[in-house]
Amino acid sequence: MDRLNLGLISYCTQIVNPMNKFLTLLLLCLTSLAHSHEDSSICYLRDPGGRIREHNVDFLTMNLTVNFNTLESQVIGNVKYEFKPIQYLVDTLFLNAPNINIKSVKVNGQNTPFDTNKEGLTIRFTSTLDWHKTYKLDIDYIATPRRGLYFVGWNVTDKNPTKNRYFTHKQIWTQGQGIDNRHWIPCYDDVNDKLITSTTITFDSAYTVIANGALKKKTKNTNGTTTWSFAMDKPMVPYLIMIAIDKYTYKDYKSKNGMVSRQYFYSNLPETAIPTYQFSGEMMDWLSSEFQVSYPWQVYSNTPVQEFMFGAMENTTATIYGDFSLNDSRGVLDRAYLSTNAHELTHQWFGDYITEYSAQHHWLHESFATYYAKQFVRQVQGEEKYQMDKRGEANSAIWADKRDRFPVAHSEGGSSRHYPKGSFVIDMLRYTVSDSVYRKCITAYLKKHAYGNVSNHDFMMSFMETAGINLDWFFDQWVYRAGVPNYEVYTEYKTDKTIFYVNQTHKVDELTGYFKMPIQFKVHYTDNSTSAFKTWISGPSDTVVIPNSGNKTVAFALFDVGCQILKTTTFNKPYPELAAQAEQAENYIDRYDAVVGMRSVAMDTKRDLLLRLFNKEKFHSIRNEVVFQLKGDSSENRVPFFKKALNDKDHQVRRETIQQMDSLPIALIADLEKMLSDSSYINVELALRKLTKQFPENTKTYLTKTQNELGLNNNIRMAWLEIAIKSTTDSTEYRKHIAELATFSSNQFEFRTRMRAFDVLEEIKYADDQVLRNLIQARLSANSRLSNPAMNTLKTLFRNKAYKDQVKTIIETSEWKDWEKEIVQKIID
Ligand SMILES: [Zn+2]
């Protein structure tokens, strides 16, 4: 588990060249001396959305008491605050509370006048407040929220006759981030004021109730309800307030430091607990040790919920995640919770313990959660996975730059900047300052701002204050400005030296300059020795010379060993160098790039090498690339190779193989048929589709073999129905399948099943009255991952005018609430 402690900069110590020790020292000195032209810590793009919100009081505590009317989707609430004025003259106080029906407001026990508008509640104090005093506020209210708090499944009356595991649950849960808790709690709903909360909930005793903090009291009432009281002991921001209710069971994971992670799962799915929550204890220990800051809260739990619109949410002490990540041992092959689990746990420090001042500093949450999840997965799944994850991050950042040019530190940077690009930037920061300096500064940064707010500048200053390093140049190019460098690299091999010519060829303007980074160059010789050199590359053109005193023959040369820099590169190499690099480079990513670089090389030239690499490499990325390149092979090697690949022990290699084969040689049918019982649910679906397409005469046999498989959110069942509906000639069977499909499109099922059902309906161009009603209902969902596909399916069906007329009639003859009316009207506009 201390694999990471080798650190990124330790590549230097693995180099044989005796000059290297000197160079490493030189690099560290250069790092601390490094100055750049700008000394700025402000984003170069205007960012009005990143402005810190002003407020006139400081909230200290919140005591929230709620119960629910599930059939009316209502929250009946009371919230009590203690607060202190922080501005000098305070005669009013505004709380965000859109559409909340405020019943009464008391200040220090006295009824106090208030107004409401569509944004919230304005309290008008009878006299100006004294900023030396603490005040008590008490608000009774009723909310019928469409955002922030969600009632799932309470209006579904049907039971689950087929015991399908994706049948709807009855749940209540919340999602506060960005600014949605204001829809069910009147509050100062922003990130720059922290308070200590407690939550009391009364609900049906048959359910499990989860809220932030430790459960302090649980009282059974006489009417079949129970009252649960939870309390935090440290402050947090209101967007992190949560509630989750369903019938859950849990498994506790104790970490070595004694902290317990309580991992909830659905009582009817005990087989999901261990695959979903594996390594929960280890990640708690690893993160605490990595940060050198103990887990900052009393308790921790993970809770799955249905219809979740994101992946997961790091509510303090109580993460909520989409139940599509609650999977059995087969499901986790394709959808594992591991990385998300680590991401959300990291947020308990980065986001909850130290919190951004405003959205401009959002990467201080997300990039760190992404970075440490990636590092934890590296511990579990290895260096190859880590290097490929970084490649995925780089690709995402580079693609984002084609769309727009926002920096990482910008409220509109978007998820590609706030997650993957920022995560890669942290890797580069660690690589630049060294592992030990980075870790020392992170610990100091966390401790200094414990339970407080942070800005980009605070993070940069932690390196100045802790290690004396001014990183303004680094933040300037990677955090406050946009873009990534493009390097064009050429080499010249002289008898006594290798010369690298490096040009930065990206467009340079006020938002993207020339990048300055320490870059490692390495030459591998045919006698298996190497020389390396690490130096600053900063200008439009640089030349780097590596002496070759033994006049050795160069096997291949590397620019930026191990791809430490986020960049695009043009560095053309002849096949013999690519081949040597693919076999001998130390880092997986350098070997991978060499293999990808062979795409245009003739098959006869590269075939033997590719087959060798397929057998030698362990991780799937290079092996999949080999499958991709060998699909065009017409030699006698083709069938034996694909036979081997279809039977590979790695399900991702089996998948790549099945996807790359347009049509299947007859000799491989039996191997593909075996995949109808593959451990991966996705592979089963792919095999079923491929086989029935190529051998329609065997469809019945293939359907019989897979008739009891549901798959991941019913992926196999839905493919099965689609194929069965298209292929059957029996009208009774057809009707039976259509009825099943229509049920899958209804609110009896969670949203991913419904989305798949919509896809099949679109594919077979079928709808009836019930299906159209299901689609309209899905369009009304607050979950855009359901409502958008529903609208798309409706649009496709509307190409048949009869369907549009039918929807119009349904809409005109049904009763709708006011908010529903607006949405359904747009369906037919
Ligand atoms: Zn996150």
XYZ file of N, CA and C in Angstrom, residues 1 253-263 277-302 317-319 338 341-346 348-349 376 380:
156
model
N 0.802 -1.225 0.000
C 0.000 0.000 0.000
C 0.835 1.275 0.000
N -17.556 -1.546 7.823
C -16.153 -1.787 7.490
C -15.314 -0.997 8.489
N -14.544 -1.729 9.276
C -13.733 -1.025 10.255
C -12.332 -0.845 9.679
N -11.820 0.365 9.736
C -10.461 0.570 9.252
C -9.498 0.389 10.419
N -8.209 0.293 10.104
C -7.212 0.020 11.156
C -7.201 1.117 12.206
N -7.501 2.348 11.791
C -7.486 3.445 12.768
C -8.782 3.534 13.575
N -9.641 2.518 13.431
C -10.817 2.431 14.297
C -12.064 3.076 13.722
N -11.928 3.794 12.617
C -13.084 4.455 12.019
C -13.973 3.403 11.349
N -15.281 3.562 11.512
C -16.206 2.604 10.903
C -16.901 3.259 9.709
N -16.857 2.598 8.548
C -17.668 3.053 7.416
C -18.901 2.170 7.388
N -20.058 2.765 7.546
C -21.311 1.985 7.513
C -21.833 1.999 6.079
N -21.864 0.834 5.455
C -22.198 0.775 4.033
C -23.578 0.146 3.870
N -18.658 -2.654 -1.961
C -17.928 -1.882 -0.940
C -16.524 -2.385 -0.659
N -16.002 -3.247 -1.560
C -14.661 -3.764 -1.302
C -13.653 -2.614 -1.158
N -12.689 -2.811 -0.283
C -11.616 -1.854 0.012
C -12.085 -0.599 0.754
N -13.310 -0.632 1.309
C -13.787 0.548 2.048
C -12.912 0.850 3.258
N -12.532 -0.185 3.992
C -11.683 0.028 5.179
C -10.312 0.534 4.765
N -9.750 -0.088 3.738
C -8.401 0.285 3.276
C -8.370 1.743 2.812
N -9.425 2.182 2.146
C -9.354 3.558 1.627
C -9.422 4.583 2.754
N -10.154 4.254 3.810
C -10.195 5.166 4.965
C -8.796 5.293 5.587
N -8.114 4.166 5.737
C -6.759 4.199 6.299
C -5.793 4.906 5.358
N -5.909 4.588 4.091
C -4.935 5.117 3.121
C -5.043 6.627 3.004
N -6.287 7.131 2.933
C -6.451 8.580 2.785
C -5.977 9.310 4.043
N -6.348 8.787 5.223
C -5.918 9.459 6.468
C -4.400 9.519 6.525
N -3.752 8.441 6.109
C -2.302 8.400 6.189
C -1.676 9.279 5.100
N -2.285 9.294 3.939
C -1.783 10.123 2.840
C -1.850 11.610 3.216
N -2.951 12.020 3.850
C -3.114 13.436 4.206
C -2.402 13.784 5.515
N -2.120 12.754 6.320
C -1.624 12.985 7.679
C -2.605 13.856 8.469
N -3.871 13.675 8.159
C -4.946 14.343 8.904
C -6.018 13.275 9.097
N -6.379 12.992 10.342
C -7.375 11.947 10.608
C -8.701 12.310 9.952
N -9.498 11.297 9.703
C -10.845 11.533 9.190
C -11.534 12.554 10.101
N -12.071 13.643 9.531
C -12.463 14.786 10.379
C -13.851 14.730 11.024
N -14.600 13.648 10.876
C -15.971 13.607 11.395
C -16.189 12.396 12.281
N -17.370 12.362 12.964
C -17.619 11.274 13.931
C -17.913 9.939 13.264
N -18.663 9.976 12.135
C -19.142 8.740 11.510
C -19.003 8.865 9.995
N -19.191 7.730 9.308
C -19.216 7.788 7.842
C -20.098 6.677 7.292
N -20.849 7.002 6.234
C -21.668 5.974 5.592
C -21.821 6.261 4.102
N -22.169 5.209 3.363
C -22.550 5.315 1.951
C -23.958 4.770 1.812
N -20.349 13.206 6.324
C -20.519 11.943 7.081
C -21.430 10.940 6.382
N -22.117 11.311 5.304
C -23.148 10.433 4.742
C -23.263 10.618 3.233
N -22.420 9.900 2.510
C -22.459 9.971 1.041
C -23.697 9.258 0.510
N -15.822 1.335 -6.617
C -14.531 1.582 -5.970
C -14.026 3.014 -6.119
N -16.370 5.554 -4.615
C -16.278 5.437 -3.157
C -15.082 6.249 -2.637
N -13.929 6.095 -3.299
C -12.730 6.825 -2.883
C -12.875 8.320 -3.152
N -13.511 8.653 -4.270
C -13.735 10.063 -4.624
C -14.556 10.757 -3.531
N -15.672 10.131 -3.157
C -16.559 10.763 -2.166
C -15.906 10.806 -0.784
N -15.168 9.766 -0.458
C -14.490 9.772 0.847
C -13.441 10.887 0.889
N -12.728 11.097 -0.214
C -11.751 12.194 -0.272
C -12.434 13.545 -0.019
N -14.659 14.200 1.965
C -14.903 14.467 3.387
C -13.825 15.398 3.929
N -12.636 15.372 3.291
C -11.578 16.350 3.586
C -11.671 17.521 2.597
N -5.833 6.072 -5.208
C -6.217 4.892 -4.426
C -6.437 3.689 -5.346
N -4.757 -0.286 -5.651
C -5.499 -1.548 -5.728
C -5.285 -2.228 -7.081
